[in-house]
Short mmCIF file of C-alpha atoms in Angstrom, two decimals:
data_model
loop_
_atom_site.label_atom_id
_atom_site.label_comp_id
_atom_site.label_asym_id
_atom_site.label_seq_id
_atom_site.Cartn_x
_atom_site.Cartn_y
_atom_site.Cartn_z
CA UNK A 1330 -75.90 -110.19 60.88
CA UNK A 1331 -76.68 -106.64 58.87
CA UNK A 1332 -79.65 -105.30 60.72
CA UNK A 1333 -81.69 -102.16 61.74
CA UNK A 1334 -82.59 -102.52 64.91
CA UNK A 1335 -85.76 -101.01 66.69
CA UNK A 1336 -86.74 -100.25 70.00
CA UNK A 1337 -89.24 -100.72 71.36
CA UNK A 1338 -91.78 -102.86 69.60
CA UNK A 1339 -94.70 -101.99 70.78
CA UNK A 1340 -95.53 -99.12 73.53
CA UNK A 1341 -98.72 -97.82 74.77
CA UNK A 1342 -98.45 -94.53 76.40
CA UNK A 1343 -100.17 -91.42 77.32
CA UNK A 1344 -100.51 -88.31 75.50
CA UNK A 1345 -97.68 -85.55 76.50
CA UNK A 1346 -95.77 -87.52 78.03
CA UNK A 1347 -92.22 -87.96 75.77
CA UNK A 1348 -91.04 -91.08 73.99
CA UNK A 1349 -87.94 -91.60 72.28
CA UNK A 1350 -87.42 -94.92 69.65
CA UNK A 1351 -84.40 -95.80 69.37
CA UNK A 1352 -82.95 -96.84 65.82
CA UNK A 1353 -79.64 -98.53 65.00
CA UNK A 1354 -77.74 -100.30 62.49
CA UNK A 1355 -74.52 -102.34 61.96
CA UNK A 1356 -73.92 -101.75 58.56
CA UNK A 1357 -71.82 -98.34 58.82
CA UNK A 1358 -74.17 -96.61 56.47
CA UNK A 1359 -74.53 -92.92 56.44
CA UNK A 1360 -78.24 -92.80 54.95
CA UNK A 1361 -80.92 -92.94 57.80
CA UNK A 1362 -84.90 -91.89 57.67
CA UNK A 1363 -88.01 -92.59 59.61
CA UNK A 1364 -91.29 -93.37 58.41
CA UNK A 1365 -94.89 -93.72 59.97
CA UNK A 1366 -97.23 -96.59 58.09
CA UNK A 1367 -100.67 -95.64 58.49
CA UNK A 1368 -103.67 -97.12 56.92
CA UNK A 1369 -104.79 -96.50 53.20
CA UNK A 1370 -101.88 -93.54 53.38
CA UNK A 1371 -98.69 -96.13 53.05
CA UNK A 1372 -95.26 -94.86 54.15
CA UNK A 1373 -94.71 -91.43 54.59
CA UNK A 1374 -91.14 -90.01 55.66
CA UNK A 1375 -90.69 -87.94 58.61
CA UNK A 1376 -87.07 -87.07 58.83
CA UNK A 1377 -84.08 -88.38 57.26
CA UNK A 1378 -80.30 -88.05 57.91
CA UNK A 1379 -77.32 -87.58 55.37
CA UNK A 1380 -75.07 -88.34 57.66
CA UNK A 1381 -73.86 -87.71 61.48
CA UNK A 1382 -75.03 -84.27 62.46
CA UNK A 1383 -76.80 -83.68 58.84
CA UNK A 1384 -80.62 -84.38 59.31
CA UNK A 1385 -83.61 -82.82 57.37
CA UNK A 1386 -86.91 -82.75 57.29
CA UNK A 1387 -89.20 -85.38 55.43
CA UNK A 1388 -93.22 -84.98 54.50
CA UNK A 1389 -94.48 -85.05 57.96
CA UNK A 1390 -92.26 -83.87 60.53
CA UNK A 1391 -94.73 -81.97 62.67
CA UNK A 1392 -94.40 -82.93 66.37
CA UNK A 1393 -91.08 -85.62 66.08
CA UNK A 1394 -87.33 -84.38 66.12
CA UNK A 1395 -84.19 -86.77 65.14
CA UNK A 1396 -81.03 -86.59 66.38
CA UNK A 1397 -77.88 -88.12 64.55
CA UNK A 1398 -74.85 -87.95 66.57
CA UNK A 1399 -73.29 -91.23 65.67
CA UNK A 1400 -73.09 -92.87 62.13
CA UNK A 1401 -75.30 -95.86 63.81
CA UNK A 1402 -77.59 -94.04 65.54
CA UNK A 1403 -81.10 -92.28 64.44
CA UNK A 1404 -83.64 -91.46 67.45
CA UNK A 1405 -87.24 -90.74 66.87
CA UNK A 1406 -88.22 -88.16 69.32
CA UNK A 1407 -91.75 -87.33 70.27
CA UNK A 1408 -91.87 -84.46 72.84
CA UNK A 1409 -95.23 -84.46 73.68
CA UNK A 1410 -97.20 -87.36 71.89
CA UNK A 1411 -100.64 -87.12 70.71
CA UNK A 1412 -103.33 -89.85 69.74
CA UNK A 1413 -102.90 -88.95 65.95
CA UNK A 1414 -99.29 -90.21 66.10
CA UNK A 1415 -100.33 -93.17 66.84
CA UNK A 1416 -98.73 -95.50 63.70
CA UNK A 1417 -96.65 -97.84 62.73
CA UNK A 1418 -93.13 -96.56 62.44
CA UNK A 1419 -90.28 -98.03 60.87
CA UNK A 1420 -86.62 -96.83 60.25
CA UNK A 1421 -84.61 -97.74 57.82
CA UNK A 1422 -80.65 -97.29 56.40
CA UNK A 1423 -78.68 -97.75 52.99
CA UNK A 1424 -74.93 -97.17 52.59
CA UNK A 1425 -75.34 -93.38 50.55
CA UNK A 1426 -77.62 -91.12 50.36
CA UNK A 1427 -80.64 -92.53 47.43
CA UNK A 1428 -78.85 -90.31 44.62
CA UNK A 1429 -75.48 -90.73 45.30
CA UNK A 1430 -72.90 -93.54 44.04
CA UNK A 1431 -73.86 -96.71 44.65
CA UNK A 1432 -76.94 -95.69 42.59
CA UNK A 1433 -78.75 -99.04 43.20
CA UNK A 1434 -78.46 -99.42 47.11
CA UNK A 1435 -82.47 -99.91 48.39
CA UNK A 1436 -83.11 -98.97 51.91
CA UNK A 1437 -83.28 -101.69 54.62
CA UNK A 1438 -85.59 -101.77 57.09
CA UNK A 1439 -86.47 -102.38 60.74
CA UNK A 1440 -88.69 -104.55 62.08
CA UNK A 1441 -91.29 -101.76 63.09
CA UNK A 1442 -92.38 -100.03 66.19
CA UNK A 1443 -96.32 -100.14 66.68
CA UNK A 1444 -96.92 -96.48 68.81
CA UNK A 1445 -100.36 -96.15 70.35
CA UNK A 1446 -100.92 -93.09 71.90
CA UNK A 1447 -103.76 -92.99 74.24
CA UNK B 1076 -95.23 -82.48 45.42
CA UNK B 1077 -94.59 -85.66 43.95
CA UNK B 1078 -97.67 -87.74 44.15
CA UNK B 1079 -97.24 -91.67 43.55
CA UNK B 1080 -100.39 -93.52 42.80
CA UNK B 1081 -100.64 -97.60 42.68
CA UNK B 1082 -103.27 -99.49 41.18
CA UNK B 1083 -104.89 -101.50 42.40
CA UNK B 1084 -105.10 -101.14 45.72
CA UNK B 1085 -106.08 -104.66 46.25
CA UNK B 1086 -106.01 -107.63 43.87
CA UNK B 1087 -106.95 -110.65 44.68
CA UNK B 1088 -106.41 -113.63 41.68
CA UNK B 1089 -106.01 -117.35 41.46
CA UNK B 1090 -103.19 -119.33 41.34
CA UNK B 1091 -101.74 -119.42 38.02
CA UNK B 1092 -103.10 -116.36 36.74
CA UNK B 1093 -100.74 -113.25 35.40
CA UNK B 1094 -101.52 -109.83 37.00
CA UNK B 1095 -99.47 -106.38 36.55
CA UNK B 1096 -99.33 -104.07 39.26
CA UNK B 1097 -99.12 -100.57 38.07
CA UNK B 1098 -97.36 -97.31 39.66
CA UNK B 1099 -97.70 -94.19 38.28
CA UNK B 1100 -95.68 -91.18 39.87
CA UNK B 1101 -96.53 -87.43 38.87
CA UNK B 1102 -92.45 -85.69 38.17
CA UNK B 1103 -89.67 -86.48 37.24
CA UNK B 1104 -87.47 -88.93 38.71
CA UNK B 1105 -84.95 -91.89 37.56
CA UNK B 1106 -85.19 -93.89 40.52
CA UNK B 1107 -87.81 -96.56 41.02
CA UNK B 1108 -87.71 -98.68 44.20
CA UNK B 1109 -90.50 -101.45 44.68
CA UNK B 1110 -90.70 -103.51 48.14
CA UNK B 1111 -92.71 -106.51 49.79
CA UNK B 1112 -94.80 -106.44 52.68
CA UNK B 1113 -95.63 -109.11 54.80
CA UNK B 1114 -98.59 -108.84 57.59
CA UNK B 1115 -96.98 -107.70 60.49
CA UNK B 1116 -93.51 -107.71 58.96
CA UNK B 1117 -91.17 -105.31 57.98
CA UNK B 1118 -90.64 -104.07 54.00
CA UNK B 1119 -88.27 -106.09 51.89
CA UNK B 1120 -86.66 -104.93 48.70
CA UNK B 1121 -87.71 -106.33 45.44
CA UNK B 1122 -86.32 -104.36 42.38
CA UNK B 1123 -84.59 -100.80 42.18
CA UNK B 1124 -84.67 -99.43 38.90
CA UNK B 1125 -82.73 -96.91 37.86
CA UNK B 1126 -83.38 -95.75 34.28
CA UNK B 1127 -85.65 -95.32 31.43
CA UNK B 1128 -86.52 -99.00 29.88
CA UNK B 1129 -84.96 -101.13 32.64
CA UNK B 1130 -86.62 -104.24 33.31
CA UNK B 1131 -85.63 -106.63 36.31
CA UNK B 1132 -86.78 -110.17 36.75
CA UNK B 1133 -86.65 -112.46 39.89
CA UNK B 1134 -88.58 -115.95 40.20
CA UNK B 1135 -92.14 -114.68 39.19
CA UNK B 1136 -91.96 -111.68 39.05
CA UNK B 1137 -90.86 -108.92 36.47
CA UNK B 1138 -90.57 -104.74 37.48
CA UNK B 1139 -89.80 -102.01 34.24
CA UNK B 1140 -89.60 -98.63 34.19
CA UNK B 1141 -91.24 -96.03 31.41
CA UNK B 1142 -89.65 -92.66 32.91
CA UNK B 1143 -91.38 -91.14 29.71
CA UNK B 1144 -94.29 -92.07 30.64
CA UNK B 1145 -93.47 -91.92 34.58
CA UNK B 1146 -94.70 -95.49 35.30
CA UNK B 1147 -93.89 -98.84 36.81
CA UNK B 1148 -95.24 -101.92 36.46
CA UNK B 1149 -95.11 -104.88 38.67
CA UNK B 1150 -95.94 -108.15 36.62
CA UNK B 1151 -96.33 -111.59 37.93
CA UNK B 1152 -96.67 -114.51 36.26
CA UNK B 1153 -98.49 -117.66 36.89
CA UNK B 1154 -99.27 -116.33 40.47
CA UNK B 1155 -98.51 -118.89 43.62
CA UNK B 1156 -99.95 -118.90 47.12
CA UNK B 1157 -96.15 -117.50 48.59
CA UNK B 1158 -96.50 -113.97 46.71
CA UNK B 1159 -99.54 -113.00 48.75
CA UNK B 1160 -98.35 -109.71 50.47
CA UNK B 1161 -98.21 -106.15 50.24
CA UNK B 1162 -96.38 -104.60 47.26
CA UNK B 1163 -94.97 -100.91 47.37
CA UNK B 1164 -93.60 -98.60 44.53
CA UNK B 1165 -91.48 -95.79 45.63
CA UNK B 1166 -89.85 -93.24 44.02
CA UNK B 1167 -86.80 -90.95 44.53
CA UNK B 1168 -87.26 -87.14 45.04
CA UNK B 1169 -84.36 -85.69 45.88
CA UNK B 1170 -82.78 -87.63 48.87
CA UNK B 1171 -86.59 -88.22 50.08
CA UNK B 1172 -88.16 -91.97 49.22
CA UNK B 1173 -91.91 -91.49 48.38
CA UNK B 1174 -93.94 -94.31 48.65
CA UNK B 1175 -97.60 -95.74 47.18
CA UNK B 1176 -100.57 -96.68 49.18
CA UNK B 1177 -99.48 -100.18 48.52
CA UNK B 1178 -101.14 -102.80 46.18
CA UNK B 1179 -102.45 -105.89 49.06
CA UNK B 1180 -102.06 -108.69 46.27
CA UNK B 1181 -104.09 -112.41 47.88
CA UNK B 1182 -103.48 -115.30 45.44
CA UNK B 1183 -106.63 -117.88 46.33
CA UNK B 1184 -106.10 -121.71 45.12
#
């Protein structure tokens, strides 16, 4: 089954003390990006990634880094958490980059992973 | 900065009513993504529209894009209880998605 995959869930931790979530899919694309859901604000993008070693930065990328070392892979990274990252945060893939061929591909996403940061 | 604006934020209509969902963005773009919400699920892609005057239908709902006028609209038509959800427009800014605060549609019997 085609799928982006997140882990974990759900997590309750501590400030400063580093998370990683992991992201994955099966469907060989290149595209990848992250996104934090808060309240009232809807999705916002914090990185995104062209393709394997290719990542940039999104609207808010203050205090996450992404690493893309394999096609399937796409790590959130939070070095030293605070309470105001606390969000919902969802990855999601599609085969090209948005304005590439394949003009029409929409992004799929994970399931979610609710961060509280205490 | 591209700002994208939905409106309204929350709608809430009776079964068998029509309702448009509008989404007005604030530069240029050709790309037009809008996506469903469930409560505690993940988003699910309705429509991508990709230039000026394209409309796309499925079931009861209809999406068109006015890149003239930079706006989307979200129509539904003879609302049912199943289309309750959250409803996002997004659009393309370079290889960035930028999304709406999301339109929370309830449809009441």
């Amino acid at each position: 089954e085609a799928q982006v995959t997140q882990n974990p869930r759900y997590l309750i931790t501590v400030t400063g003390k580093k998370l990683t979530v992991t992201c994955s899919q099966n469907m060989n694309h290149e595209y990848m990006s992250w996104y934090r859901q808060d309240p009232g604000l809807g999705l916002r993008q914090i990185y995104y990634s062209m393709n394997v070693e290719v990542t940039d930065k999104g609207d808010v990328p203050e205090g996450y880094k992404v690493s893309r070392k394999e096609k399937r892979n796409f790590p959130l990274i939070l070095e030293s958490p605070s309470p105001n990252q606390t969000s919902l945060y969802f990855c999601a893939s599609s085969l090209t980059p948005p304005p590439y061929r394949n003009r029409g591909q929409p992004q799929h996403f994970g399931d979610g992973t609710r961060l509280s940061i205490l | 900065e591209l700002k994208v604006e939905q409106n309204p934020l929350f709608l809430s209509m009776q079964e068998g009513k029509n309702y448009t969902i509008y989404c007005n963005y604030s530069t240029t773009s050709d790309r037009l993504y809008w996506y469903r919400q469930d409560p505690g699920k993940s988003l699910e892609s309705l429509f991508v529209l990709l230039s000026n005057g394209a409309v796309k239908q499925e079931g009861r709902l209809m999406a068109s894009l006015d890149t003239k006028a930079r706006l989307s609209t979200l129509h539904i038509t003879a609302a049912v209880h199943d289309l309750s959800a959250t409803y996002f427009c997004a659009v393309l800014r370079g290889y960035a998605l930028n999304f709406g605060k999301g339109t929370s549609l309830l449809v009441t019997p």
